Amino acid sequence: MEPFYTLPRCLVPSRRYVRRPPRLFYAWPAPENVMMDYARKRRLVKRMRGEVDVIGTLIRVLHRMIRFDGVADIDRDFLQIKASPIGEDSSGVLLVSLYTNWDLKRRDLPSDEMIEKIRLCLGIDEKPRWYLDGYYWFWDQW
């Protein structure tokens, strides 16, 4: 399964449906090389039991690059590192998530301009797409 370029209408949460749809992230694949280089140069690499904690490091870097360096004033609820089973290969992918389909009714969603600034800062060439969440991938009761 490939990520969606546009979110299918049936995956937009609505109380009119009996069940809540799976959660999808509006996101890009995390540019791990760019982010890990940034972490090494600024001593942001997080270690756990002597090993590099990649996810912990990417979280630190993401908030440092975007929020603390003043690229975009985006809420912590939105800008996150997440995992999806959907990616270029069967092993899944780490994502830079901007928001989810469950957030669509919020009034403080990041603007298109803010998303573009984040994209440029991370050196990403494509628009974000909709990736299935690895934890809430199923239809559920409200």
A tleap script that builds the chain and sets N, CA, C and O, in Angstrom:
source leaprc.protein.ff14SB
mol = sequence {
  NMET GLU PRO PHE TYR THR LEU PRO ARG CYS
  LEU VAL PRO SER ARG ARG TYR VAL ARG ARG
  PRO PRO ARG LEU PHE TYR ALA TRP PRO ALA
  PRO GLU ASN VAL MET MET ASP TYR ALA ARG
  LYS ARG ARG LEU VAL LYS ARG MET ARG GLY
  GLU VAL ASP VAL ILE GLY THR LEU ILE ARG
  VAL LEU HIE ARG MET ILE ARG PHE ASP GLY
  VAL ALA ASP ILE ASP ARG ASP PHE LEU GLN
  ILE LYS ALA SER PRO ILE GLY GLU ASP SER
  SER GLY VAL LEU LEU VAL SER LEU TYR THR
  ASN TRP ASP LEU LYS ARG ARG ASP LEU PRO
  SER ASP GLU MET ILE GLU LYS ILE ARG LEU
  CYS LEU GLY ILE ASP GLU LYS PRO ARG TRP
  TYR LEU ASP GLY TYR TYR TRP PHE TRP ASP
  GLN CTRP
}
set mol.1.N position { 0.848 -1.185 0.000 }
set mol.1.CA position { 0.000 0.000 0.000 }
set mol.1.C position { 0.885 1.237 0.000 }
set mol.1.O position { 1.839 1.329 0.773 }
set mol.2.N position { 0.573 2.159 -0.846 }
set mol.2.CA position { 1.288 3.426 -0.939 }
set mol.2.C position { 0.569 4.491 -0.105 }
set mol.2.O position { -0.643 4.401 0.093 }
set mol.3.N position { 1.299 5.491 0.383 }
set mol.3.CA position { 0.628 6.602 1.073 }
set mol.3.C position { -0.258 7.370 0.087 }
set mol.3.O position { -0.005 7.378 -1.118 }
set mol.4.N position { -1.289 8.006 0.614 }
set mol.4.CA position { -2.233 8.759 -0.211 }
set mol.4.C position { -1.721 10.174 -0.472 }
set mol.4.O position { -1.143 10.805 0.413 }
set mol.5.N position { -1.940 10.670 -1.697 }
set mol.5.CA position { -1.654 12.074 -1.995 }
set mol.5.C position { -2.773 12.961 -1.454 }
set mol.5.O position { -2.525 14.073 -0.987 }
set mol.6.N position { -3.996 12.462 -1.521 }
set mol.6.CA position { -5.135 13.161 -0.919 }
set mol.6.C position { -5.858 12.170 -0.008 }
set mol.6.O position { -5.887 10.969 -0.276 }
set mol.7.N position { -6.424 12.678 1.043 }
set mol.7.CA position { -7.098 11.835 2.026 }
set mol.7.C position { -8.477 11.433 1.505 }
set mol.7.O position { -9.295 12.306 1.215 }
set mol.8.N position { -8.755 10.130 1.379 }
set mol.8.CA position { -10.096 9.708 0.958 }
set mol.8.C position { -11.156 10.182 1.959 }
set mol.8.O position { -10.932 10.173 3.169 }
set mol.9.N position { -12.277 10.582 1.447 }
set mol.9.CA position { -13.337 11.151 2.281 }
set mol.9.C position { -13.758 10.216 3.421 }
set mol.9.O position { -14.070 10.679 4.518 }
set mol.10.N position { -13.767 8.921 3.169 }
set mol.10.CA position { -14.194 7.974 4.208 }
set mol.10.C position { -13.218 7.915 5.381 }
set mol.10.O position { -13.541 7.335 6.418 }
set mol.11.N position { -12.027 8.507 5.235 }
set mol.11.CA position { -11.045 8.519 6.321 }
set mol.11.C position { -11.028 9.840 7.091 }
set mol.11.O position { -10.213 10.030 7.994 }
set mol.12.N position { -11.933 10.748 6.727 }
set mol.12.CA position { -12.112 11.981 7.495 }
set mol.12.C position { -13.083 11.655 8.627 }
set mol.12.O position { -14.225 11.282 8.357 }
set mol.13.N position { -12.662 11.786 9.886 }
set mol.13.CA position { -13.537 11.405 11.004 }
set mol.13.C position { -14.838 12.199 11.023 }
set mol.13.O position { -14.851 13.415 10.835 }
set mol.14.N position { -15.920 11.483 11.253 }
set mol.14.CA position { -17.234 12.105 11.359 }
set mol.14.C position { -18.099 11.226 12.253 }
set mol.14.O position { -18.076 10.001 12.138 }
set mol.15.N position { -18.854 11.847 13.134 }
set mol.15.CA position { -19.756 11.104 14.018 }
set mol.15.C position { -20.909 10.472 13.229 }
set mol.15.O position { -21.652 9.651 13.767 }
set mol.16.N position { -21.057 10.849 11.975 }
set mol.16.CA position { -22.096 10.233 11.150 }
set mol.16.C position { -21.786 8.765 10.879 }
set mol.16.O position { -22.680 7.969 10.591 }
set mol.17.N position { -20.494 8.420 10.978 }
set mol.17.CA position { -20.093 7.025 10.784 }
set mol.17.C position { -20.134 6.303 12.126 }
set mol.17.O position { -19.902 6.911 13.171 }
set mol.18.N position { -20.424 5.033 12.094 }
set mol.18.CA position { -20.519 4.233 13.312 }
set mol.18.C position { -19.150 4.094 13.969 }
set mol.18.O position { -19.054 4.047 15.195 }
set mol.19.N position { -18.111 4.030 13.181 }
set mol.19.CA position { -16.763 3.815 13.711 }
set mol.19.C position { -15.825 4.959 13.335 }
set mol.19.O position { -16.001 5.648 12.330 }
set mol.20.N position { -14.826 5.124 14.186 }
set mol.20.CA position { -13.771 6.109 13.921 }
set mol.20.C position { -12.778 5.476 12.940 }
set mol.20.O position { -12.409 4.313 13.102 }
set mol.21.N position { -12.343 6.234 11.922 }
set mol.21.CA position { -11.410 5.664 10.942 }
set mol.21.C position { -10.007 5.496 11.526 }
set mol.21.O position { -9.694 6.054 12.578 }
set mol.22.N position { -9.172 4.730 10.841 }
set mol.22.CA position { -7.777 4.612 11.272 }
set mol.22.C position { -7.115 5.986 11.269 }
set mol.22.O position { -7.557 6.895 10.566 }
set mol.23.N position { -6.055 6.131 12.057 }
set mol.23.CA position { -5.322 7.397 12.080 }
set mol.23.C position { -4.296 7.390 10.953 }
set mol.23.O position { -3.588 6.406 10.738 }
set mol.24.N position { -4.237 8.505 10.244 }
set mol.24.CA position { -3.231 8.693 9.203 }
set mol.24.C position { -2.464 9.965 9.496 }
set mol.24.O position { -3.033 10.951 9.964 }
set mol.25.N position { -1.178 9.941 9.221 }
set mol.25.CA position { -0.315 11.103 9.427 }
set mol.25.C position { -0.132 11.845 8.113 }
set mol.25.O position { 0.141 11.231 7.081 }
set mol.26.N position { -0.282 13.168 8.150 }
set mol.26.CA position { 0.083 14.001 7.005 }
set mol.26.C position { 1.554 14.304 7.218 }
set mol.26.O position { 1.912 15.096 8.089 }
set mol.27.N position { 2.414 13.669 6.416 }
set mol.27.CA position { 3.829 13.621 6.784 }
set mol.27.C position { 4.733 13.382 5.581 }
set mol.27.O position { 4.290 13.106 4.466 }
set mol.28.N position { 6.026 13.505 5.871 }
set mol.28.CA position { 7.085 13.112 4.934 }
set mol.28.C position { 7.903 11.998 5.577 }
set mol.28.O position { 7.952 11.897 6.803 }
set mol.29.N position { 8.546 11.159 4.763 }
set mol.29.CA position { 9.560 10.268 5.344 }
set mol.29.C position { 10.652 11.135 5.974 }
set mol.29.O position { 11.107 12.098 5.357 }
set mol.30.N position { 11.065 10.810 7.170 }
set mol.30.CA position { 12.085 11.610 7.869 }
set mol.30.C position { 13.404 11.551 7.099 }
set mol.30.O position { 13.874 10.461 6.773 }
set mol.31.N position { 14.005 12.702 6.803 }
set mol.31.CA position { 15.317 12.710 6.144 }
set mol.31.C position { 16.402 12.399 7.179 }
set mol.31.O position { 17.088 13.297 7.666 }
set mol.32.N position { 16.541 11.122 7.502 }
set mol.32.CA position { 17.395 10.706 8.619 }
set mol.32.C position { 18.841 11.162 8.464 }
set mol.32.O position { 19.456 11.584 9.443 }
set mol.33.N position { 19.398 11.089 7.257 }
set mol.33.CA position { 20.799 11.498 7.069 }
set mol.33.C position { 20.995 12.971 7.397 }
set mol.33.O position { 21.935 13.335 8.103 }
set mol.34.N position { 20.111 13.814 6.887 }
set mol.34.CA position { 20.190 15.259 7.142 }
set mol.34.C position { 20.041 15.536 8.634 }
set mol.34.O position { 20.791 16.329 9.204 }
set mol.35.N position { 19.076 14.881 9.257 }
set mol.35.CA position { 18.793 15.141 10.663 }
set mol.35.C position { 19.892 14.598 11.578 }
set mol.35.O position { 20.230 15.236 12.574 }
set mol.36.N position { 20.449 13.440 11.257 }
set mol.36.CA position { 21.533 12.885 12.081 }
set mol.36.C position { 22.812 13.715 11.930 }
set mol.36.O position { 23.543 13.890 12.904 }
set mol.37.N position { 23.096 14.231 10.725 }
set mol.37.CA position { 24.252 15.130 10.541 }
set mol.37.C position { 24.087 16.383 11.395 }
set mol.37.O position { 25.031 16.823 12.052 }
set mol.38.N position { 22.887 16.953 11.381 }
set mol.38.CA position { 22.576 18.125 12.200 }
set mol.38.C position { 22.815 17.804 13.676 }
set mol.38.O position { 23.393 18.610 14.405 }
set mol.39.N position { 22.368 16.622 14.110 }
set mol.39.CA position { 22.521 16.211 15.517 }
set mol.39.C position { 23.991 16.074 15.898 }
set mol.39.O position { 24.397 16.512 16.974 }
set mol.40.N position { 24.785 15.473 15.025 }
set mol.40.CA position { 26.212 15.281 15.331 }
set mol.40.C position { 26.935 16.624 15.433 }
set mol.40.O position { 27.755 16.824 16.330 }
set mol.41.N position { 26.634 17.533 14.523 }
set mol.41.CA position { 27.301 18.843 14.514 }
set mol.41.C position { 26.961 19.668 15.752 }
set mol.41.O position { 27.762 20.498 16.182 }
set mol.42.N position { 25.782 19.449 16.325 }
set mol.42.CA position { 25.329 20.248 17.471 }
set mol.42.C position { 25.268 19.453 18.771 }
set mol.42.O position { 24.697 19.906 19.763 }
set mol.43.N position { 25.854 18.280 18.752 }
set mol.43.CA position { 25.901 17.406 19.932 }
set mol.43.C position { 24.511 17.129 20.511 }
set mol.43.O position { 24.289 17.244 21.716 }
set mol.44.N position { 23.602 16.769 19.640 }
set mol.44.CA position { 22.232 16.459 20.044 }
set mol.44.C position { 21.930 14.962 19.995 }
set mol.44.O position { 20.798 14.546 20.244 }
set mol.45.N position { 22.941 14.154 19.675 }
set mol.45.CA position { 22.715 12.712 19.556 }
set mol.45.C position { 22.346 12.140 20.919 }
set mol.45.O position { 23.061 12.328 21.903 }
set mol.46.N position { 21.235 11.449 20.958 }
set mol.46.CA position { 20.763 10.831 22.199 }
set mol.46.C position { 21.214 9.374 22.205 }
set mol.46.O position { 21.092 8.667 21.205 }
set mol.47.N position { 21.732 8.943 23.341 }
set mol.47.CA position { 22.200 7.560 23.475 }
set mol.47.C position { 21.391 6.851 24.550 }
set mol.47.O position { 20.953 7.446 25.535 }
set mol.48.N position { 21.212 5.557 24.322 }
set mol.48.CA position { 20.525 4.716 25.287 }
set mol.48.C position { 21.339 3.431 25.427 }
set mol.48.O position { 21.472 2.655 24.481 }
set mol.49.N position { 21.880 3.225 26.630 }
set mol.49.CA position { 22.739 2.065 26.905 }
set mol.49.C position { 23.908 1.982 25.922 }
set mol.49.O position { 24.250 0.899 25.448 }
set mol.50.N position { 24.508 3.115 25.625 }
set mol.50.CA position { 25.671 3.164 24.753 }
set mol.50.C position { 25.366 3.198 23.264 }
set mol.50.O position { 26.249 3.507 22.463 }
set mol.51.N position { 24.147 2.888 22.881 }
set mol.51.CA position { 23.748 2.879 21.474 }
set mol.51.C position { 23.052 4.195 21.125 }
set mol.51.O position { 22.430 4.825 21.980 }
set mol.52.N position { 23.164 4.598 19.870 }
set mol.52.CA position { 22.465 5.794 19.408 }
set mol.52.C position { 20.965 5.504 19.379 }
set mol.52.O position { 20.521 4.526 18.778 }
set mol.53.N position { 20.201 6.363 20.033 }
set mol.53.CA position { 18.740 6.285 20.018 }
set mol.53.C position { 18.267 7.145 18.847 }
set mol.53.O position { 18.115 8.360 18.978 }
set mol.54.N position { 18.037 6.502 17.707 }
set mol.54.CA position { 17.712 7.235 16.481 }
set mol.54.C position { 16.428 8.031 16.638 }
set mol.54.O position { 16.391 9.216 16.306 }
set mol.55.N position { 15.379 7.402 17.136 }
set mol.55.CA position { 14.102 8.109 17.261 }
set mol.55.C position { 14.222 9.266 18.245 }
set mol.55.O position { 13.746 10.365 17.960 }
set mol.56.N position { 14.845 9.040 19.390 }
set mol.56.CA position { 15.050 10.114 20.364 }
set mol.56.C position { 15.863 11.257 19.788 }
set mol.56.O position { 15.576 12.425 20.052 }
set mol.57.N position { 16.882 10.925 18.998 }
set mol.57.CA position { 17.711 11.952 18.365 }
set mol.57.C position { 16.903 12.734 17.343 }
set mol.57.O position { 16.987 13.961 17.298 }
set mol.58.N position { 16.120 12.039 16.521 }
set mol.58.CA position { 15.316 12.730 15.509 }
set mol.58.C position { 14.300 13.669 16.149 }
set mol.58.O position { 14.035 14.750 15.623 }
set mol.59.N position { 13.730 13.262 17.281 }
set mol.59.CA position { 12.784 14.133 17.993 }
set mol.59.C position { 13.495 15.401 18.457 }
set mol.59.O position { 12.988 16.505 18.260 }
set mol.60.N position { 14.660 15.247 19.071 }
set mol.60.CA position { 15.439 16.418 19.518 }
set mol.60.C position { 15.749 17.345 18.353 }
set mol.60.O position { 15.546 18.556 18.435 }
set mol.61.N position { 16.239 16.764 17.276 }
set mol.61.CA position { 16.647 17.554 16.113 }
set mol.61.C position { 15.455 18.272 15.502 }
set mol.61.O position { 15.544 19.455 15.172 }
set mol.62.N position { 14.353 17.576 15.350 }
set mol.62.CA position { 13.173 18.177 14.732 }
set mol.62.C position { 12.737 19.428 15.480 }
set mol.62.O position { 12.493 20.467 14.867 }
set mol.63.N position { 12.638 19.332 16.794 }
set mol.63.CA position { 12.191 20.494 17.563 }
set mol.63.C position { 13.246 21.585 17.596 }
set mol.63.O position { 12.905 22.768 17.634 }
set mol.64.N position { 14.507 21.220 17.581 }
set mol.64.CA position { 15.571 22.225 17.552 }
set mol.64.C position { 15.578 22.955 16.214 }
set mol.64.O position { 15.625 24.185 16.176 }
set mol.65.N position { 15.532 22.202 15.112 }
set mol.65.CA position { 15.584 22.801 13.777 }
set mol.65.C position { 14.383 23.698 13.504 }
set mol.65.O position { 14.529 24.803 12.983 }
set mol.66.N position { 13.214 23.224 13.852 }
set mol.66.CA position { 11.990 23.905 13.443 }
set mol.66.C position { 11.494 24.907 14.482 }
set mol.66.O position { 11.233 26.063 14.151 }
set mol.67.N position { 11.365 24.481 15.711 }
set mol.67.CA position { 10.765 25.349 16.723 }
set mol.67.C position { 11.769 26.313 17.332 }
set mol.67.O position { 11.510 27.515 17.393 }
set mol.68.N position { 12.915 25.805 17.784 }
set mol.68.CA position { 13.862 26.649 18.510 }
set mol.68.C position { 14.694 27.530 17.589 }
set mol.68.O position { 15.116 28.615 17.990 }
set mol.69.N position { 14.936 27.083 16.365 }
set mol.69.CA position { 15.672 27.912 15.413 }
set mol.69.C position { 14.757 28.897 14.689 }
set mol.69.O position { 15.214 29.634 13.815 }
set mol.70.N position { 13.472 28.918 15.042 }
set mol.70.CA position { 12.549 29.930 14.544 }
set mol.70.C position { 12.026 29.719 13.137 }
set mol.70.O position { 11.531 30.667 12.528 }
set mol.71.N position { 12.114 28.515 12.599 }
set mol.71.CA position { 11.614 28.262 11.247 }
set mol.71.C position { 10.094 28.370 11.214 }
set mol.71.O position { 9.532 29.004 10.321 }
set mol.72.N position { 9.429 27.749 12.189 }
set mol.72.CA position { 7.966 27.773 12.229 }
set mol.72.C position { 7.494 27.661 13.671 }
set mol.72.O position { 8.072 26.930 14.474 }
set mol.73.N position { 6.442 28.392 13.981 }
set mol.73.CA position { 5.846 28.342 15.315 }
set mol.73.C position { 4.702 27.327 15.281 }
set mol.73.O position { 3.528 27.688 15.203 }
set mol.74.N position { 5.079 26.055 15.341 }
set mol.74.CA position { 4.101 24.976 15.229 }
set mol.74.C position { 3.969 24.280 16.584 }
set mol.74.O position { 4.962 24.044 17.272 }
set mol.75.N position { 2.752 23.963 16.949 }
set mol.75.CA position { 2.469 23.326 18.231 }
set mol.75.C position { 3.129 21.952 18.320 }
set mol.75.O position { 3.204 21.228 17.327 }
set mol.76.N position { 3.605 21.596 19.512 }
set mol.76.CA position { 4.229 20.281 19.740 }
set mol.76.C position { 3.271 19.133 19.451 }
set mol.76.O position { 3.705 18.032 19.112 }
set mol.77.N position { 1.960 19.385 19.586 }
set mol.77.CA position { 0.967 18.344 19.287 }
set mol.77.C position { 1.043 17.894 17.834 }
set mol.77.O position { 0.725 16.749 17.513 }
set mol.78.N position { 1.459 18.787 16.974 }
set mol.78.CA position { 1.467 18.496 15.547 }
set mol.78.C position { 2.802 17.929 15.071 }
set mol.78.O position { 2.841 16.834 14.510 }
set mol.79.N position { 3.866 18.643 15.281 }
set mol.79.CA position { 5.175 18.285 14.723 }
set mol.79.C position { 5.807 17.161 15.536 }
set mol.79.O position { 6.272 17.377 16.655 }
set mol.80.N position { 5.818 15.952 14.960 }
set mol.80.CA position { 6.305 14.787 15.694 }
set mol.80.C position { 7.001 13.800 14.764 }
set mol.80.O position { 6.807 13.815 13.548 }
set mol.81.N position { 7.814 12.947 15.370 }
set mol.81.CA position { 8.390 11.805 14.661 }
set mol.81.C position { 7.483 10.612 14.949 }
set mol.81.O position { 7.221 10.289 16.107 }
set mol.82.N position { 7.013 9.968 13.902 }
set mol.82.CA position { 6.102 8.832 14.037 }
set mol.82.C position { 6.563 7.699 13.129 }
set mol.82.O position { 7.383 7.900 12.233 }
set mol.83.N position { 6.029 6.512 13.371 }
set mol.83.CA position { 6.349 5.342 12.548 }
set mol.83.C position { 5.116 4.901 11.776 }
set mol.83.O position { 3.991 4.982 12.269 }
set mol.84.N position { 5.348 4.436 10.564 }
set mol.84.CA position { 4.267 3.906 9.743 }
set mol.84.C position { 4.718 2.601 9.102 }
set mol.84.O position { 5.875 2.469 8.702 }
set mol.85.N position { 3.813 1.642 9.004 }
set mol.85.CA position { 4.163 0.409 8.297 }
set mol.85.C position { 4.176 0.599 6.786 }
set mol.85.O position { 4.602 -0.292 6.052 }
set mol.86.N position { 3.716 1.752 6.320 }
set mol.86.CA position { 3.639 2.039 4.896 }
set mol.86.C position { 4.863 2.846 4.493 }
set mol.86.O position { 5.123 3.914 5.048 }
set mol.87.N position { 5.607 2.337 3.537 }
set mol.87.CA position { 6.792 3.055 3.094 }
set mol.87.C position { 7.337 2.477 1.809 }
set mol.87.O position { 6.656 1.732 1.104 }
set mol.88.N position { 8.574 2.830 1.513 }
set mol.88.CA position { 9.214 2.385 0.283 }
set mol.88.C position { 9.452 0.879 0.273 }
set mol.88.O position { 9.454 0.264 -0.794 }
set mol.89.N position { 9.650 0.282 1.433 }
set mol.89.CA position { 9.827 -1.169 1.506 }
set mol.89.C position { 8.951 -1.721 2.628 }
set mol.89.O position { 8.210 -0.971 3.265 }
set mol.90.N position { 9.032 -2.995 2.866 }
set mol.90.CA position { 8.139 -3.632 3.836 }
set mol.90.C position { 8.518 -3.374 5.291 }
set mol.90.O position { 7.781 -3.766 6.196 }
set mol.91.N position { 9.657 -2.720 5.530 }
set mol.91.CA position { 10.089 -2.492 6.911 }
set mol.91.C position { 9.445 -1.267 7.549 }
set mol.91.O position { 9.647 -1.021 8.738 }
set mol.92.N position { 8.684 -0.503 6.795 }
set mol.92.CA position { 8.062 0.693 7.339 }
set mol.92.C position { 8.977 1.897 7.211 }
set mol.92.O position { 10.030 1.835 6.576 }
set mol.93.N position { 8.557 2.993 7.824 }
set mol.93.CA position { 9.287 4.244 7.661 }
set mol.93.C position { 9.067 5.136 8.877 }
set mol.93.O position { 7.999 5.119 9.489 }
set mol.94.N position { 10.100 5.920 9.221 }
set mol.94.CA position { 9.948 6.974 10.227 }
set mol.94.C position { 9.496 8.231 9.499 }
set mol.94.O position { 9.966 8.533 8.402 }
set mol.95.N position { 8.582 8.954 10.119 }
set mol.95.CA position { 7.960 10.112 9.484 }
set mol.95.C position { 8.176 11.387 10.280 }
set mol.95.O position { 8.323 11.358 11.502 }
set mol.96.N position { 8.192 12.508 9.566 }
set mol.96.CA position { 8.029 13.823 10.174 }
set mol.96.C position { 6.554 14.144 9.965 }
set mol.96.O position { 6.133 14.495 8.863 }
set mol.97.N position { 5.777 14.018 11.036 }
set mol.97.CA position { 4.332 14.197 10.956 }
set mol.97.C position { 3.959 15.640 11.271 }
set mol.97.O position { 4.440 16.225 12.241 }
set mol.98.N position { 3.093 16.201 10.435 }
set mol.98.CA position { 2.620 17.571 10.617 }
set mol.98.C position { 1.302 17.612 11.386 }
set mol.98.O position { 1.092 18.492 12.220 }
set mol.99.N position { 0.426 16.669 11.107 }
set mol.99.CA position { -0.828 16.491 11.830 }
set mol.99.C position { -1.469 15.203 11.345 }
set mol.99.O position { -0.923 14.521 10.478 }
set mol.100.N position { -2.641 14.865 11.909 }
set mol.100.CA position { -3.317 13.624 11.530 }
set mol.100.C position { -4.721 13.918 11.019 }
set mol.100.O position { -5.225 15.034 11.143 }
set mol.101.N position { -5.336 12.903 10.447 }
set mol.101.CA position { -6.730 13.059 10.028 }
set mol.101.C position { -7.647 13.283 11.232 }
set mol.101.O position { -8.733 13.842 11.077 }
set mol.102.N position { -7.234 12.861 12.416 }
set mol.102.CA position { -8.033 13.090 13.618 }
set mol.102.C position { -7.961 14.552 14.073 }
set mol.102.O position { -8.766 14.975 14.902 }
set mol.103.N position { -7.015 15.321 13.546 }
set mol.103.CA position { -6.838 16.731 13.925 }
set mol.103.C position { -7.566 17.698 13.000 }
set mol.103.O position { -7.547 18.902 13.254 }
set mol.104.N position { -8.197 17.226 11.957 }
set mol.104.CA position { -8.673 18.100 10.886 }
set mol.104.C position { -9.656 19.178 11.323 }
set mol.104.O position { -9.775 20.197 10.643 }
set mol.105.N position { -10.355 18.992 12.418 }
set mol.105.CA position { -11.315 20.011 12.869 }
set mol.105.C position { -10.685 21.059 13.779 }
set mol.105.O position { -11.351 22.013 14.184 }
set mol.106.N position { -9.421 20.888 14.096 }
set mol.106.CA position { -8.750 21.884 14.942 }
set mol.106.C position { -8.541 23.173 14.150 }
set mol.106.O position { -8.307 23.152 12.942 }
set mol.107.N position { -8.629 24.273 14.853 }
set mol.107.CA position { -8.476 25.581 14.204 }
set mol.107.C position { -7.020 26.019 14.080 }
set mol.107.O position { -6.713 26.965 13.355 }
set mol.108.N position { -6.128 25.333 14.785 }
set mol.108.CA position { -4.727 25.758 14.796 }
set mol.108.C position { -3.820 24.850 13.958 }
set mol.108.O position { -2.637 24.700 14.264 }
set mol.109.N position { -4.371 24.249 12.908 }
set mol.109.CA position { -3.545 23.431 12.015 }
set mol.109.C position { -2.456 24.295 11.380 }
set mol.109.O position { -2.674 25.484 11.149 }
set mol.110.N position { -1.297 23.720 11.098 }
set mol.110.CA position { -0.244 24.495 10.436 }
set mol.110.C position { -0.708 24.968 9.056 }
set mol.110.O position { -1.372 24.234 8.324 }
set mol.111.N position { -0.349 26.197 8.721 }
set mol.111.CA position { -0.722 26.764 7.425 }
set mol.111.C position { 0.145 26.164 6.318 }
set mol.111.O position { 1.174 25.544 6.586 }
set mol.112.N position { -0.288 26.358 5.070 }
set mol.112.CA position { 0.506 25.898 3.925 }
set mol.112.C position { 1.879 26.561 3.911 }
set mol.112.O position { 2.872 25.923 3.563 }
set mol.113.N position { 1.940 27.838 4.288 }
set mol.113.CA position { 3.217 28.553 4.322 }
set mol.113.C position { 4.149 27.954 5.376 }
set mol.113.O position { 5.348 27.805 5.140 }
set mol.114.N position { 3.595 27.613 6.530 }
set mol.114.CA position { 4.390 27.013 7.595 }
set mol.114.C position { 4.921 25.641 7.153 }
set mol.114.O position { 6.081 25.311 7.396 }
set mol.115.N position { 4.077 24.862 6.513 }
set mol.115.CA position { 4.489 23.543 6.016 }
set mol.115.C position { 5.599 23.689 4.986 }
set mol.115.O position { 6.543 22.899 4.978 }
set mol.116.N position { 5.497 24.674 4.132 }
set mol.116.CA position { 6.533 24.915 3.121 }
set mol.116.C position { 7.866 25.298 3.769 }
set mol.116.O position { 8.917 24.834 3.327 }
set mol.117.N position { 7.840 26.127 4.798 }
set mol.117.CA position { 9.075 26.495 5.507 }
set mol.117.C position { 9.733 25.271 6.140 }
set mol.117.O position { 10.953 25.117 6.084 }
set mol.118.N position { 8.924 24.407 6.737 }
set mol.118.CA position { 9.449 23.186 7.354 }
set mol.118.C position { 10.057 22.288 6.287 }
set mol.118.O position { 11.137 21.731 6.481 }
set mol.119.N position { 9.369 22.149 5.167 }
set mol.119.CA position { 9.865 21.320 4.063 }
set mol.119.C position { 11.226 21.801 3.580 }
set mol.119.O position { 12.141 20.998 3.397 }
set mol.120.N position { 11.358 23.084 3.378 }
set mol.120.CA position { 12.627 23.652 2.914 }
set mol.120.C position { 13.733 23.462 3.943 }
set mol.120.O position { 14.861 23.128 3.581 }
set mol.121.N position { 13.428 23.668 5.207 }
set mol.121.CA position { 14.422 23.509 6.271 }
set mol.121.C position { 14.945 22.078 6.330 }
set mol.121.O position { 16.133 21.860 6.569 }
set mol.122.N position { 14.068 21.106 6.113 }
set mol.122.CA position { 14.463 19.699 6.177 }
set mol.122.C position { 15.065 19.194 4.866 }
set mol.122.O position { 15.551 18.065 4.799 }
set mol.123.N position { 15.034 20.031 3.823 }
set mol.123.CA position { 15.606 19.631 2.538 }
set mol.123.C position { 14.788 18.576 1.817 }
set mol.123.O position { 15.339 17.719 1.125 }
set mol.124.N position { 13.488 18.636 1.977 }
set mol.124.CA position { 12.589 17.655 1.357 }
set mol.124.C position { 12.053 18.235 0.055 }
set mol.124.O position { 11.715 19.416 -0.016 }
set mol.125.N position { 11.978 17.387 -0.983 }
set mol.125.CA position { 11.572 17.847 -2.312 }
set mol.125.C position { 10.092 17.684 -2.624 }
set mol.125.O position { 9.584 18.344 -3.530 }
set mol.126.N position { 9.396 16.832 -1.907 }
set mol.126.CA position { 8.016 16.520 -2.259 }
set mol.126.C position { 7.024 17.054 -1.234 }
set mol.126.O position { 7.398 17.450 -0.130 }
set mol.127.N position { 5.764 17.056 -1.618 }
set mol.127.CA position { 4.698 17.457 -0.701 }
set mol.127.C position { 4.436 16.321 0.289 }
set mol.127.O position { 4.716 15.160 -0.007 }
set mol.128.N position { 3.899 16.658 1.464 }
set mol.128.CA position { 3.555 15.590 2.408 }
set mol.128.C position { 2.443 14.708 1.836 }
set mol.128.O position { 1.663 15.129 0.982 }
set mol.129.N position { 2.399 13.473 2.335 }
set mol.129.CA position { 1.346 12.534 1.946 }
set mol.129.C position { 0.736 11.926 3.211 }
set mol.129.O position { 1.231 12.141 4.317 }
set mol.130.N position { -0.328 11.177 3.035 }
set mol.130.CA position { -1.056 10.563 4.141 }
set mol.130.C position { -0.577 9.132 4.346 }
set mol.130.O position { -0.756 8.275 3.480 }
set mol.131.N position { 0.044 8.880 5.518 }
set mol.131.CA position { 0.603 7.574 5.870 }
set mol.131.C position { -0.208 6.952 6.999 }
set mol.131.O position { -0.600 7.636 7.945 }
set mol.132.N position { -0.451 5.670 6.892 }
set mol.132.CA position { -1.172 4.935 7.919 }
set mol.132.C position { -0.339 4.841 9.194 }
set mol.132.O position { 0.864 4.587 9.142 }
set mol.133.N position { -0.988 5.048 10.335 }
set mol.133.CA position { -0.338 4.916 11.640 }
set mol.133.C position { -0.067 3.438 11.926 }
set mol.133.O position { -0.890 2.576 11.618 }
set mol.134.N position { 1.080 3.162 12.512 }
set mol.134.CA position { 1.430 1.792 12.863 }
set mol.134.C position { 0.722 1.275 14.102 }
set mol.134.O position { 0.732 0.070 14.353 }
set mol.135.N position { 0.102 2.162 14.890 }
set mol.135.CA position { -0.578 1.754 16.122 }
set mol.135.C position { -2.095 1.783 15.996 }
set mol.135.O position { -2.769 0.859 16.450 }
set mol.136.N position { -2.636 2.825 15.390 }
set mol.136.CA position { -4.090 2.961 15.242 }
set mol.136.C position { -4.462 2.804 13.770 }
set mol.136.O position { -4.961 3.739 13.143 }
set mol.137.N position { -4.218 1.625 13.231 }
set mol.137.CA position { -4.409 1.340 11.810 }
set mol.137.C position { -5.789 0.756 11.516 }
set mol.137.O position { -6.066 0.375 10.378 }
set mol.138.N position { -6.651 0.682 12.517 }
set mol.138.CA position { -7.927 -0.023 12.393 }
set mol.138.C position { -9.100 0.913 12.674 }
set mol.138.O position { -8.943 1.953 13.314 }
set mol.139.N position { -10.271 0.528 12.187 }
set mol.139.CA position { -11.507 1.227 12.507 }
set mol.139.C position { -11.893 0.851 13.934 }
set mol.139.O position { -11.773 -0.311 14.322 }
set mol.140.N position { -12.359 1.832 14.722 }
set mol.140.CA position { -12.615 1.589 16.140 }
set mol.140.C position { -13.905 2.277 16.576 }
set mol.140.O position { -14.439 3.131 15.869 }
set mol.141.N position { -14.393 1.891 17.753 }
set mol.141.CA position { -15.564 2.550 18.342 }
set mol.141.C position { -15.196 3.990 18.715 }
set mol.141.O position { -14.038 4.273 19.021 }
set mol.142.N position { -16.162 4.883 18.690 }
set mol.142.CA position { -15.935 6.265 19.115 }
set mol.142.C position { -15.720 6.315 20.571 }
set mol.142.O position { -15.511 7.392 21.128 }
savepdb mol mol.pdb
quit
